Tab-separated table of C-alpha atoms in Angstrom:
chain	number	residue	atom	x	y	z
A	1	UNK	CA	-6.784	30.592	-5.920
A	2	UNK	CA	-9.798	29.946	-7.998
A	3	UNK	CA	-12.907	29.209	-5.656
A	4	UNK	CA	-13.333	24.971	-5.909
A	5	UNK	CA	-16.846	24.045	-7.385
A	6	UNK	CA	-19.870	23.259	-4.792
A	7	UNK	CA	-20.861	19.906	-4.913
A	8	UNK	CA	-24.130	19.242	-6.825
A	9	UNK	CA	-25.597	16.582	-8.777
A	10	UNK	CA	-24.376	18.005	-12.264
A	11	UNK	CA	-20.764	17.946	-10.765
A	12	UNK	CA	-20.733	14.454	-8.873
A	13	UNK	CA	-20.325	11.872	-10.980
A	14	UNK	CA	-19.400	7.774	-11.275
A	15	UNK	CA	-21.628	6.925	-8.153
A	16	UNK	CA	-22.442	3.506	-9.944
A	17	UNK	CA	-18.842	2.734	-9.985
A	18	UNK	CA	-19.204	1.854	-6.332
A	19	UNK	CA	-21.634	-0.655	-6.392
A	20	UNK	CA	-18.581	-2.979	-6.791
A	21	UNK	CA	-18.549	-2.259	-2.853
A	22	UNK	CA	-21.599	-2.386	-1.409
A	23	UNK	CA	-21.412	-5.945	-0.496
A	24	UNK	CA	-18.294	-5.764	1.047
A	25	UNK	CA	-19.028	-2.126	2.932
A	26	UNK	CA	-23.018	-3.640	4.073
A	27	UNK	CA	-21.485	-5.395	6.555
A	28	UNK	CA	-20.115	-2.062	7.877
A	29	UNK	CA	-23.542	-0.828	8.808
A	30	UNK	CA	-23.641	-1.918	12.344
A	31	UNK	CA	-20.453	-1.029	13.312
A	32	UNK	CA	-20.448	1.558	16.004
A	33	UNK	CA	-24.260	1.353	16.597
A	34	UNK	CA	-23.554	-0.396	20.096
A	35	UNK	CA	-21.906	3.091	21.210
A	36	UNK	CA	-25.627	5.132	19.722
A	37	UNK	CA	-27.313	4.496	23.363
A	38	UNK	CA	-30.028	7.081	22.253
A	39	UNK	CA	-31.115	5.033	19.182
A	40	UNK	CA	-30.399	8.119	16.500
A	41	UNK	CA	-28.095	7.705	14.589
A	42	UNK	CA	-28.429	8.595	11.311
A	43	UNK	CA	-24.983	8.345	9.643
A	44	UNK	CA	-23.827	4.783	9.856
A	45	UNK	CA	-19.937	3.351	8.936
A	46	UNK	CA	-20.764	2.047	5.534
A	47	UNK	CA	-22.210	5.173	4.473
A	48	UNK	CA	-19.762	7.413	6.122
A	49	UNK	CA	-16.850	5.258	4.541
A	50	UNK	CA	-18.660	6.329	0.790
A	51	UNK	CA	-18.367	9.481	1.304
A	52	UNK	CA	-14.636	9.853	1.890
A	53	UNK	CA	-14.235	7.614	-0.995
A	54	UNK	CA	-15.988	10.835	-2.812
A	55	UNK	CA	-13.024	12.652	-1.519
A	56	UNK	CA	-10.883	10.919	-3.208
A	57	UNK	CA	-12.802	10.679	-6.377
A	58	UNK	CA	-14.502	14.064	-7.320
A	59	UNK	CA	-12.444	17.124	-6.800
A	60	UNK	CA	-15.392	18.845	-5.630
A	61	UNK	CA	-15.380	17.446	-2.194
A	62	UNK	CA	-12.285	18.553	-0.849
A	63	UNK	CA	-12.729	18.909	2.310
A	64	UNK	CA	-14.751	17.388	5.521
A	65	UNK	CA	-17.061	20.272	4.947
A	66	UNK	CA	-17.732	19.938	1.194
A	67	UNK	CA	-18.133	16.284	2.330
A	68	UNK	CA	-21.581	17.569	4.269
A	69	UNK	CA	-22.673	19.507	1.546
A	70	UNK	CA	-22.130	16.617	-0.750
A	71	UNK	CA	-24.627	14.813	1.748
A	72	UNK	CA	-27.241	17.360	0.874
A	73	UNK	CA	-27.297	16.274	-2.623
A	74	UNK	CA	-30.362	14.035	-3.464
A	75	UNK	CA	-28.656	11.802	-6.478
A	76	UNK	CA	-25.611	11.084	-3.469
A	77	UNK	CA	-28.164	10.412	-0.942
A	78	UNK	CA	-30.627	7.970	-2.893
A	79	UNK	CA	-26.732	6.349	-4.459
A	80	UNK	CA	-25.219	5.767	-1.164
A	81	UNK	CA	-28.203	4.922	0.909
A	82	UNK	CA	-27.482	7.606	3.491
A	83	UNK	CA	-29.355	11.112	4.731
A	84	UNK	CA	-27.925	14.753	5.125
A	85	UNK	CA	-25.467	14.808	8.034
A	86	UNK	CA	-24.237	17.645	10.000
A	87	UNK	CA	-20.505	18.655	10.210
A	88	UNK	CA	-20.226	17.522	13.656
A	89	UNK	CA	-21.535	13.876	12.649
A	90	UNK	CA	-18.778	13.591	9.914
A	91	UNK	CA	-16.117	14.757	12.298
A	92	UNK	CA	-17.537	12.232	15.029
A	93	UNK	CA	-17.649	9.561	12.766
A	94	UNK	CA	-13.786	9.121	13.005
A	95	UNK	CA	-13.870	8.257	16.888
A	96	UNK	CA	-17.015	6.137	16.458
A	97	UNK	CA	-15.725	3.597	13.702
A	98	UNK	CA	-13.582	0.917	14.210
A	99	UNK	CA	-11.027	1.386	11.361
A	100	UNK	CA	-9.477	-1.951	11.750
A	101	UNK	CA	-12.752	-3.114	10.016
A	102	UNK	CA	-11.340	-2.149	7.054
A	103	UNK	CA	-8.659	-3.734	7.085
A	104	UNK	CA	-10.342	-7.443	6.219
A	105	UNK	CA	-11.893	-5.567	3.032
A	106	UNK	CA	-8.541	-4.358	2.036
A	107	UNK	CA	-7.061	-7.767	1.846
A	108	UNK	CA	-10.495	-9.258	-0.205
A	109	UNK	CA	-10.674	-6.734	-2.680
A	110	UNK	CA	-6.411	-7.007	-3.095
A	111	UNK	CA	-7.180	-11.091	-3.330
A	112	UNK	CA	-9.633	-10.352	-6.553
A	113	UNK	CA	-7.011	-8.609	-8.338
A	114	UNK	CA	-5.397	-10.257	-11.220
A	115	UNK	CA	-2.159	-10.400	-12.072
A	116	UNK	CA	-0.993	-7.428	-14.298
A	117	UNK	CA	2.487	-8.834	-15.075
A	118	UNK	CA	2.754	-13.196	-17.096
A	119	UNK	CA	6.372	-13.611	-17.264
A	120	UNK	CA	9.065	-15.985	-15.729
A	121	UNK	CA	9.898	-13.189	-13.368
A	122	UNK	CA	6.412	-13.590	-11.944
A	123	UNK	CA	6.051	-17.406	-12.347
A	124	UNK	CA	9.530	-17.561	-10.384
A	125	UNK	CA	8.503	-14.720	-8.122
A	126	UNK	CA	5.106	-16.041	-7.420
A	127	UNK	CA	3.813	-13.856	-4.279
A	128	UNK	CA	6.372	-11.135	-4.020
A	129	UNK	CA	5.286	-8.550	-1.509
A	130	UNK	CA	7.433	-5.677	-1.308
A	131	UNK	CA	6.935	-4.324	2.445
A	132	UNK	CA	8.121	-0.748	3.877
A	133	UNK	CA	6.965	2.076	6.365
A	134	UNK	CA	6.396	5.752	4.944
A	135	UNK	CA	5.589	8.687	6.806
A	136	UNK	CA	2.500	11.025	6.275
A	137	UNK	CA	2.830	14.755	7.761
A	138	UNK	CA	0.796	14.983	10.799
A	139	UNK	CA	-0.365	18.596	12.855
A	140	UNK	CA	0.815	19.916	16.017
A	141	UNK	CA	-2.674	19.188	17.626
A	142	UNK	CA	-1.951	15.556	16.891
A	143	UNK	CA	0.292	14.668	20.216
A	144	UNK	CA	-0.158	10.841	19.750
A	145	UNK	CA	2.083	11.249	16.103
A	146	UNK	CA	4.622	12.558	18.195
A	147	UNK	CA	8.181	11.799	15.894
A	148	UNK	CA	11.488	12.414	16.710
A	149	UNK	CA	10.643	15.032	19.382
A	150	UNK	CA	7.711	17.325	20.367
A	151	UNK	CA	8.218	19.820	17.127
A	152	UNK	CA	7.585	17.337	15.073
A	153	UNK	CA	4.379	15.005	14.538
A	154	UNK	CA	3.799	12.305	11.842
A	155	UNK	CA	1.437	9.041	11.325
A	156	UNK	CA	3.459	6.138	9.801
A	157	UNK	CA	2.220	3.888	7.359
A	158	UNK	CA	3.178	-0.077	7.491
A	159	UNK	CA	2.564	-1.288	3.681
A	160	UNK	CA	2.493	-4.764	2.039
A	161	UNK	CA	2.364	-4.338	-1.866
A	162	UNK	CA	1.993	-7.519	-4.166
A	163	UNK	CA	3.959	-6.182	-6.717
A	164	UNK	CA	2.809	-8.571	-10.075
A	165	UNK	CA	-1.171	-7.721	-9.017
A	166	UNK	CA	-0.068	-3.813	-8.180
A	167	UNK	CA	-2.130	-3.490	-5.656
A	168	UNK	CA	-2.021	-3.189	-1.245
A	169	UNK	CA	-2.804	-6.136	0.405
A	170	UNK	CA	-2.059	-5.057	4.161
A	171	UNK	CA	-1.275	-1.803	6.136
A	172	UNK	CA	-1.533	-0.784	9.458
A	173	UNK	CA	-1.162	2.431	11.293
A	174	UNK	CA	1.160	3.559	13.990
A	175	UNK	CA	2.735	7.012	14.805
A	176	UNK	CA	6.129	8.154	13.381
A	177	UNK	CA	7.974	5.775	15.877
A	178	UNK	CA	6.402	2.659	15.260
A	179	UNK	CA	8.469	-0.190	14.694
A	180	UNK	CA	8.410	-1.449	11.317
A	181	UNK	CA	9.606	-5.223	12.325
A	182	UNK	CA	6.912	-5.278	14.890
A	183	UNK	CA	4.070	-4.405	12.485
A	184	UNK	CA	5.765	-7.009	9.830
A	185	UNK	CA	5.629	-10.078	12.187
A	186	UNK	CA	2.414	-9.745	13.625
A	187	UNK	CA	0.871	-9.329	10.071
A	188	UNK	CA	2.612	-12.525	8.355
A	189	UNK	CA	0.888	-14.856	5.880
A	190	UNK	CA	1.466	-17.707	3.829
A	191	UNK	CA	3.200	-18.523	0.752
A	192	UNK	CA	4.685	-15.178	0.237
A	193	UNK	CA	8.051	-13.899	-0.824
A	194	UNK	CA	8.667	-11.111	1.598
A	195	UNK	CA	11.137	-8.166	-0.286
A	196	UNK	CA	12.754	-6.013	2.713
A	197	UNK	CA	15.068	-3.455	3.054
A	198	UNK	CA	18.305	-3.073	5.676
A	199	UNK	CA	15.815	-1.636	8.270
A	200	UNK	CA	14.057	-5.132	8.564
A	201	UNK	CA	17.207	-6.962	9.121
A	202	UNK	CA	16.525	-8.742	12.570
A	203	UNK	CA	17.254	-12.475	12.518
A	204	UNK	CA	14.577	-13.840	14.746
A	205	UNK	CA	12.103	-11.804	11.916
A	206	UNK	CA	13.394	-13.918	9.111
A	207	UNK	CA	12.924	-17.090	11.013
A	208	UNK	CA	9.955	-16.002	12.186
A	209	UNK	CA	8.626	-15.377	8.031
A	210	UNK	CA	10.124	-19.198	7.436
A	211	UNK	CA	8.056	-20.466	10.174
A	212	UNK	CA	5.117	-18.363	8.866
A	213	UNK	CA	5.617	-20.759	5.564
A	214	UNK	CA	6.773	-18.044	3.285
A	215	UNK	CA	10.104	-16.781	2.067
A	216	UNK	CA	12.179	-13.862	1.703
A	217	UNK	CA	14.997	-11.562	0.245
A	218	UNK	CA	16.241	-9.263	2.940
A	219	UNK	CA	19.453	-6.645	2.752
A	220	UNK	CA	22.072	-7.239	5.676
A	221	UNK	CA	24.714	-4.850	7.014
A	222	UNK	CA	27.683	-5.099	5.274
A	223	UNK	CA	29.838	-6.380	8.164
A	224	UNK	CA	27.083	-9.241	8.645
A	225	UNK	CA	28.799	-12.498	10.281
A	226	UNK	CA	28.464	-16.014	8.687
A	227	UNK	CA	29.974	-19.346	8.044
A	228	UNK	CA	30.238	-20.589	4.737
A	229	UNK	CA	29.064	-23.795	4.109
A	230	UNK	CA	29.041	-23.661	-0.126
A	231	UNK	CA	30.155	-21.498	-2.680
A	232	UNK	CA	28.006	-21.621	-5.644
A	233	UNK	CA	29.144	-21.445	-9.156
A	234	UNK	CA	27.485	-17.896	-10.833
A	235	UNK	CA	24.992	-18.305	-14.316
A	236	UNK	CA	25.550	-15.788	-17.061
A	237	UNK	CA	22.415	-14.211	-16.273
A	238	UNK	CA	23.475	-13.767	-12.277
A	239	UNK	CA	26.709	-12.173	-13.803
A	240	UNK	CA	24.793	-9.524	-16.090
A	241	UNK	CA	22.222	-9.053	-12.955
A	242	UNK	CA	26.159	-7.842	-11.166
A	243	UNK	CA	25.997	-11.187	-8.655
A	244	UNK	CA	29.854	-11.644	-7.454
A	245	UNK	CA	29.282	-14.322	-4.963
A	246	UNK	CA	26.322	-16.479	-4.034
A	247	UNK	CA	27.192	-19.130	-0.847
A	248	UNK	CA	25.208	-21.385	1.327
A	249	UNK	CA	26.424	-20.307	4.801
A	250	UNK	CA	25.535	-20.488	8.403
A	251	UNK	CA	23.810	-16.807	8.931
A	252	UNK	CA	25.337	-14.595	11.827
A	253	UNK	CA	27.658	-15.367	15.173
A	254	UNK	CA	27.688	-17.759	17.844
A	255	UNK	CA	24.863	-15.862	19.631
A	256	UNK	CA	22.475	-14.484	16.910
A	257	UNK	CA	22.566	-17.094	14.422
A	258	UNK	CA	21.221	-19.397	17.293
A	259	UNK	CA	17.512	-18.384	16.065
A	260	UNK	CA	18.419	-20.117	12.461
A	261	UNK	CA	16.511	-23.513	12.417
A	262	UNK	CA	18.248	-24.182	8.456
A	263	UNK	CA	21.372	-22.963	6.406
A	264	UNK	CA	20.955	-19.801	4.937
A	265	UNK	CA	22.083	-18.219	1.512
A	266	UNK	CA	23.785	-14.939	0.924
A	267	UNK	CA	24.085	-13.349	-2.240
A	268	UNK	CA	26.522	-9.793	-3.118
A	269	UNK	CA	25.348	-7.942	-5.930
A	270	UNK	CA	27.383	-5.225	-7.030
A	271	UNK	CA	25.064	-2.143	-7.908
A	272	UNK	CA	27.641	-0.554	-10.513
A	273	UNK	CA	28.113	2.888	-7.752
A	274	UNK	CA	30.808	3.388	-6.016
A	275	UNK	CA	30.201	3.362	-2.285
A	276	UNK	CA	31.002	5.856	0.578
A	277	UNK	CA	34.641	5.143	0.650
A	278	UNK	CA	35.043	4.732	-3.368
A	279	UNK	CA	35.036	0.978	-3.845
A	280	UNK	CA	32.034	-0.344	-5.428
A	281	UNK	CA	28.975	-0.838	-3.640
A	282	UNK	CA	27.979	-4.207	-3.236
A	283	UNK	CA	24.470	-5.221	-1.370
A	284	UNK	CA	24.528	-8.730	1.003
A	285	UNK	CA	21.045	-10.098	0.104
A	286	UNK	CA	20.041	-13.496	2.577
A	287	UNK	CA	17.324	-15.404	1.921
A	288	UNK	CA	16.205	-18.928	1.936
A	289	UNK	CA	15.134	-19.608	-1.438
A	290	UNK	CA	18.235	-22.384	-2.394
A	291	UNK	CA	16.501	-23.368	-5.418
A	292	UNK	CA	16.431	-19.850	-7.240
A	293	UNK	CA	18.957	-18.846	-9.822
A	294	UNK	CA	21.242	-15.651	-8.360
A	295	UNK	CA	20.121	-13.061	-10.931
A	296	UNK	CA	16.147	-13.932	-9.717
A	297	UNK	CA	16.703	-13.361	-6.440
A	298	UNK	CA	18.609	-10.132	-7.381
A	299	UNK	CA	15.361	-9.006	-9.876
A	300	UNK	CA	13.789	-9.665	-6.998
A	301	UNK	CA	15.312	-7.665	-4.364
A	302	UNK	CA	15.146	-4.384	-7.696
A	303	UNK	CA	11.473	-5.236	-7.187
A	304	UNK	CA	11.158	-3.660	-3.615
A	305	UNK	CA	11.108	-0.412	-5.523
A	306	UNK	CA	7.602	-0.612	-6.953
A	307	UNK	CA	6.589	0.197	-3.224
A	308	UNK	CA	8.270	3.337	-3.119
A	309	UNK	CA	6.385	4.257	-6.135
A	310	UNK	CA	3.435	3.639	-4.910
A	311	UNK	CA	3.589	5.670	-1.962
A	312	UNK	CA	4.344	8.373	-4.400
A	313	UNK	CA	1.594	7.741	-6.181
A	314	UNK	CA	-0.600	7.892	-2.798
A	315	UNK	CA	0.564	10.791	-1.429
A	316	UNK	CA	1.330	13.129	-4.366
A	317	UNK	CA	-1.555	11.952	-6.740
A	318	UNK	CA	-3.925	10.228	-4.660
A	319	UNK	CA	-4.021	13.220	-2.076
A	320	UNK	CA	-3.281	11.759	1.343
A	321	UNK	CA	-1.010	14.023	2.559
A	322	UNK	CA	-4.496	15.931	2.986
A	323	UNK	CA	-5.615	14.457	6.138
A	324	UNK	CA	-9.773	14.671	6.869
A	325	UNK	CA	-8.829	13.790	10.846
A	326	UNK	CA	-6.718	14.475	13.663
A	327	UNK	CA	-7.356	11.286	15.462
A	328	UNK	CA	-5.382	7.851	15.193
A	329	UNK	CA	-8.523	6.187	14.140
A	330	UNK	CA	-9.757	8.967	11.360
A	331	UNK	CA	-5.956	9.214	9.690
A	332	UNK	CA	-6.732	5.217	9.745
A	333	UNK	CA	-9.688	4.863	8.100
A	334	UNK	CA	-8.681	7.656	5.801
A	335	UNK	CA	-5.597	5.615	5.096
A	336	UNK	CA	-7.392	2.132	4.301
A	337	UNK	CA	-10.315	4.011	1.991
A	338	UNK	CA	-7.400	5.700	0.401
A	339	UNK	CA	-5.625	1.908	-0.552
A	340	UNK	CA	-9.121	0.440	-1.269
A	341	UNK	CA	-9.537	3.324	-3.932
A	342	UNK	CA	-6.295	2.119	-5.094
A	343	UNK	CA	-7.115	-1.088	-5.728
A	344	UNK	CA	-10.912	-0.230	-7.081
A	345	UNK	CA	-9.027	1.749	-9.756
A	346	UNK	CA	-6.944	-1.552	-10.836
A	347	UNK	CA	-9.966	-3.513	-10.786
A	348	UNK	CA	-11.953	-1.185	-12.762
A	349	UNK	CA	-9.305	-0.877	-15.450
A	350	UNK	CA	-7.064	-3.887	-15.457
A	351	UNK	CA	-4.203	-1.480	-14.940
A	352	UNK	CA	-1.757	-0.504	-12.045
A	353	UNK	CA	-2.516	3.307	-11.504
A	354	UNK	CA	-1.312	6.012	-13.085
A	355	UNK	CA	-1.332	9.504	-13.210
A	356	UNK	CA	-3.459	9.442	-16.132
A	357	UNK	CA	-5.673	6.836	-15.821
A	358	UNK	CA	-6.491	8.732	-12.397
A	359	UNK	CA	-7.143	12.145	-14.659
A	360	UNK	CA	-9.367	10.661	-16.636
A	361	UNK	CA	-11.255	9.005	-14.192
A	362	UNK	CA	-11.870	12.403	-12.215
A	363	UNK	CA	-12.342	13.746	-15.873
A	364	UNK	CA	-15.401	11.167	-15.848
A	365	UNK	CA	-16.389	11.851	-12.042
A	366	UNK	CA	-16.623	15.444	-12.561
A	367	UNK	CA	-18.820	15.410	-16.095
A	368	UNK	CA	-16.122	16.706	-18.416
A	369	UNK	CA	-15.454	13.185	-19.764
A	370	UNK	CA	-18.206	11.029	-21.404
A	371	UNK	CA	-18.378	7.210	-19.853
A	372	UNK	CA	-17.190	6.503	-24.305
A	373	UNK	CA	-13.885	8.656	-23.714
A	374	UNK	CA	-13.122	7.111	-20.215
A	375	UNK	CA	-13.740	3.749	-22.276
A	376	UNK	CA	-11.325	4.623	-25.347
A	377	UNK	CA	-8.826	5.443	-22.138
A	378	UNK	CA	-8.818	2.515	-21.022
A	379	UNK	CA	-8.337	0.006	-24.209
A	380	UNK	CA	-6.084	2.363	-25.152
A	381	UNK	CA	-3.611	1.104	-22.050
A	382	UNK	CA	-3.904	-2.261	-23.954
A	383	UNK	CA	-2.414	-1.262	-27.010
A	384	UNK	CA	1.004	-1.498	-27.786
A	385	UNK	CA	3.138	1.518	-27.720
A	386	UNK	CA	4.712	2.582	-31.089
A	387	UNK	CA	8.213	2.506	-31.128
A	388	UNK	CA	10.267	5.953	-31.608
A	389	UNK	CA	12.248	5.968	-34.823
């Protein structure tokens, strides 16, 4: 393997790009400073949270320890406000910071994106949030990611994802075990439309998201219980989405269904497969939007995908299946930098990322692109593409 490039101020580039940031990391800088009884400190959170943004930036720093050398550079030192640290600083950092501070700026920064979709999908689908658990490989020192049994260790990842702004607007982290429906109702908001899989069906959890004053379109089991109370007639459009039924009913037995404060709706939608004994597949979506057209809420439960892709896109492009720490709170904070560098990239470029928007920006980062080509990049995403003949 070809020997990765020192860090150095010819090679480290697009330091200005983070000044978008420094209000909302300055009030970082006192974190942790209660626990620095000697009065020494010299690398403080907001600083220490740039520099693993550099990580994920500039291919030179690939590791914790090109991280310190990075630190010894003068043009990253006068950018970033901070002095040369030691190895032993940056690996104590991720004990001494509170990652859960980052969480707040995670939601701000999502809040200032725009909308990259304008259609009646997203007018109709106003705050969609597509919300699922991934796991990132964890090593056999890490006991407290302990998954499945004692061979194997893994940190989980609880993700929101506004899928019209294409951006993260919540996550938490738990180890390989933690329960997904947990981490979903204690981090409810407002005026969203919740997209869950089968793993989130629990029937106090959806009343608990209708209390919350949002919505959502959830997958039940196929041998879910309810009452019917009306069977709607089907639109053209529901019938080309594949809806075959759509009812008003009474969700789930004597026993669970006692939770349910309202009626219910349940709509099949065929997927066009054939399922595990040969008949067609058919997915039992409930929610409680009883206003919404069939083949919406059916675009809307296809839209639960886009989180899948972007957990591709962090963990295959973005690089965090590379993990800088072995502690809950370092894999956390490396987590929450690595979804605020997610969402920097779609404010910088109006875009949702890419592959090779992400290129280009390391292309600028590391010197081999001028700031003109990065710029030609980027209106180039606002062109139309030319159609094949």
């Amino acid at each position: 393997m070809p020997r990765q490039p020192k860090p150095s101020a010819n090679n480290i580039r697009g330091l200005k790009y983070f000044k978008q940031l420094q209000p909302f990391l300055a009030r970082l800088h006192d974190v942790g400073t209660e626990r620095d009884r000697a009065g020494n400190r010299t690398l403080f959170f907001d600083q220490y949270c740039s520099l693993i943004l550099l990580f994920f930036f500039n291919p030179a720093c690939h590791s914790l320890r090109a991280l310190q050398r990075a630190s010894c550079v003068a043009k990253v030192r006068k950018k970033l406000g901070c002095s040369r640290v030691s190895l032993g600083s940056l690996s104590e950092a991720a004990r001494v910071f509170d990652a859960e501070a980052l969480q707040a700026i995670v939601g701000e920064l999502a809040e200032q994106a725009l909308p990259l979709h304008a259609g009646k999908d997203a007018e109709l689908l106003r705050g969609l949030t597509a919300v699922d658990g991934s796991l990132l490989p964890a090593l056999p020192k890490m006991a407290w990611a302990m998954w499945v049994d004692e061979e194997n260790r893994a940190a989980k990842l609880h993700l929101h994802f506004d899928v019209f702004k294409g951006v993260p607007c919540h996550a938490s982290i738990t180890d390989g075990n933690g329960n997904e429906k947990k981490e979903l109702r204690a981090a409810l908001q407002s005026n969203r439309l919740y997209v869950i899989d089968r793993g989130y069906a629990e029937y106090q959890l959806f009343q608990d998201i209708i209390d919350a004053r949002s919505s959502f379109i959830g997958r039940i089991r196929d041998n879910a219980v309810y009452e019917v109370i009306e069977e709607r007639p089907l639109s053209d459009e529901a019938r080309k989405a594949g809806v075959v039924r759509d009812c008003v009913v009474h969700l789930g037995c004597e026993q669970s269904g006692g939770v349910f404060k309202q009626p219910l709706r349940v709509v099949a939608v065929s997927t066009g497969k054939a399922g595990s004994q040969g008949r067609p597949e058919v997915l039992l979506l409930a929610t409680n939007c009883l206003d919404l057209d069939a083949a919406w809420i059916a675009l809307g439960y296809q839209y639960r995908w886009t989180v899948e892709l972007f957990f591709r896109w962090f963990k295959c492009i973005l690089g965090c299946q590379h993990l800088l720490s072995t502690c809950r709170n370092g894999v956390a904070i490396q987590v929450y930098l690595a979804l605020i560098a997610s969402i920097l990239i779609v404010l910088w470029t109006g875009h949702k990322p890419s592959k090779a928007t992400f290129e280009m920006l390391i292309f600028y980062f590391t010197g081999w692109a001028t700031e003109a080509e990065l710029m030609a990049h980027l209106r180039s995403l606002n062109e139309p593409k030319k159609k094949k003949a």
